[in-house]
Amino acid sequence: MTVIILTTCPVGLRGLLTRWLLEISPGVFIGGPSARVREVLWGEVQAYAGNGRALLAYSTNNEQGFTFETFDHKWEPVDHEGMTLIQRPKAKSAESPAQVKKGWSKASKRRRFGR
């Protein structure tokens, strides 16, 4: 079983994939091609994705029963003691501790002293 998920990729790439896989939802392709065809399709996805992102997941004979690859994606697969996990990038906080204002808010001051 092979699953390819495309995000913001050219329409022509989607048309190419529909020759070998079934598009069950916009940008989500599923099928059972051979390993050789899967590798060729993944190479085409990487070549023609442009500014888009792509994920490839396919079944293998390992403990998880599948493996996956990413292309131009912020989340990266990481091997952790034989299991493939996904690593998300660390989120940057909107406000650093130095920018936090001390004291009461304006609404709190109005509520306390406006009575």
PDB file of C-alpha atoms in Angstrom, residues 6-17 27 45 47-53:
ATOM      1  CA  LEU A   6       0.495  16.675  -1.910  1.00  0.00           C
ATOM      2  CA  THR A   7       0.035  20.203  -0.604  1.00  0.00           C
ATOM      3  CA  THR A   8       0.081  23.251  -2.936  1.00  0.00           C
ATOM      4  CA  CYS A   9       1.576  21.281  -5.827  1.00  0.00           C
ATOM      5  CA  PRO A  10       0.945  21.887  -9.552  1.00  0.00           C
ATOM      6  CA  VAL A  11      -2.172  20.330 -11.093  1.00  0.00           C
ATOM      7  CA  GLY A  12      -0.052  18.549 -13.698  1.00  0.00           C
ATOM      8  CA  LEU A  13       1.674  16.551 -10.960  1.00  0.00           C
ATOM      9  CA  ARG A  14      -1.700  15.403  -9.691  1.00  0.00           C
ATOM     10  CA  GLY A  15      -2.579  14.272 -13.215  1.00  0.00           C
ATOM     11  CA  LEU A  16       0.669  12.313 -13.449  1.00  0.00           C
ATOM     12  CA  LEU A  17      -0.035  10.490 -10.195  1.00  0.00           C
ATOM     13  CA  GLY A  27      -4.088  15.851  -3.026  1.00  0.00           C
ATOM     14  CA  VAL A  45       7.007  14.247  -7.200  1.00  0.00           C
ATOM     15  CA  ALA A  47      11.164  17.009  -9.434  1.00  0.00           C
ATOM     16  CA  TYR A  48       7.816  18.673 -10.179  1.00  0.00           C
ATOM     17  CA  ALA A  49       6.485  19.708  -6.750  1.00  0.00           C
ATOM     18  CA  GLY A  50       7.710  23.281  -7.160  1.00  0.00           C
ATOM     19  CA  ASN A  51       6.899  25.243  -4.000  1.00  0.00           C
ATOM     20  CA  GLY A  52       4.625  22.465  -2.694  1.00  0.00           C
ATOM     21  CA  ARG A  53       5.131  19.846  -0.032  1.00  0.00           C
TER      22      ARG A  53
END
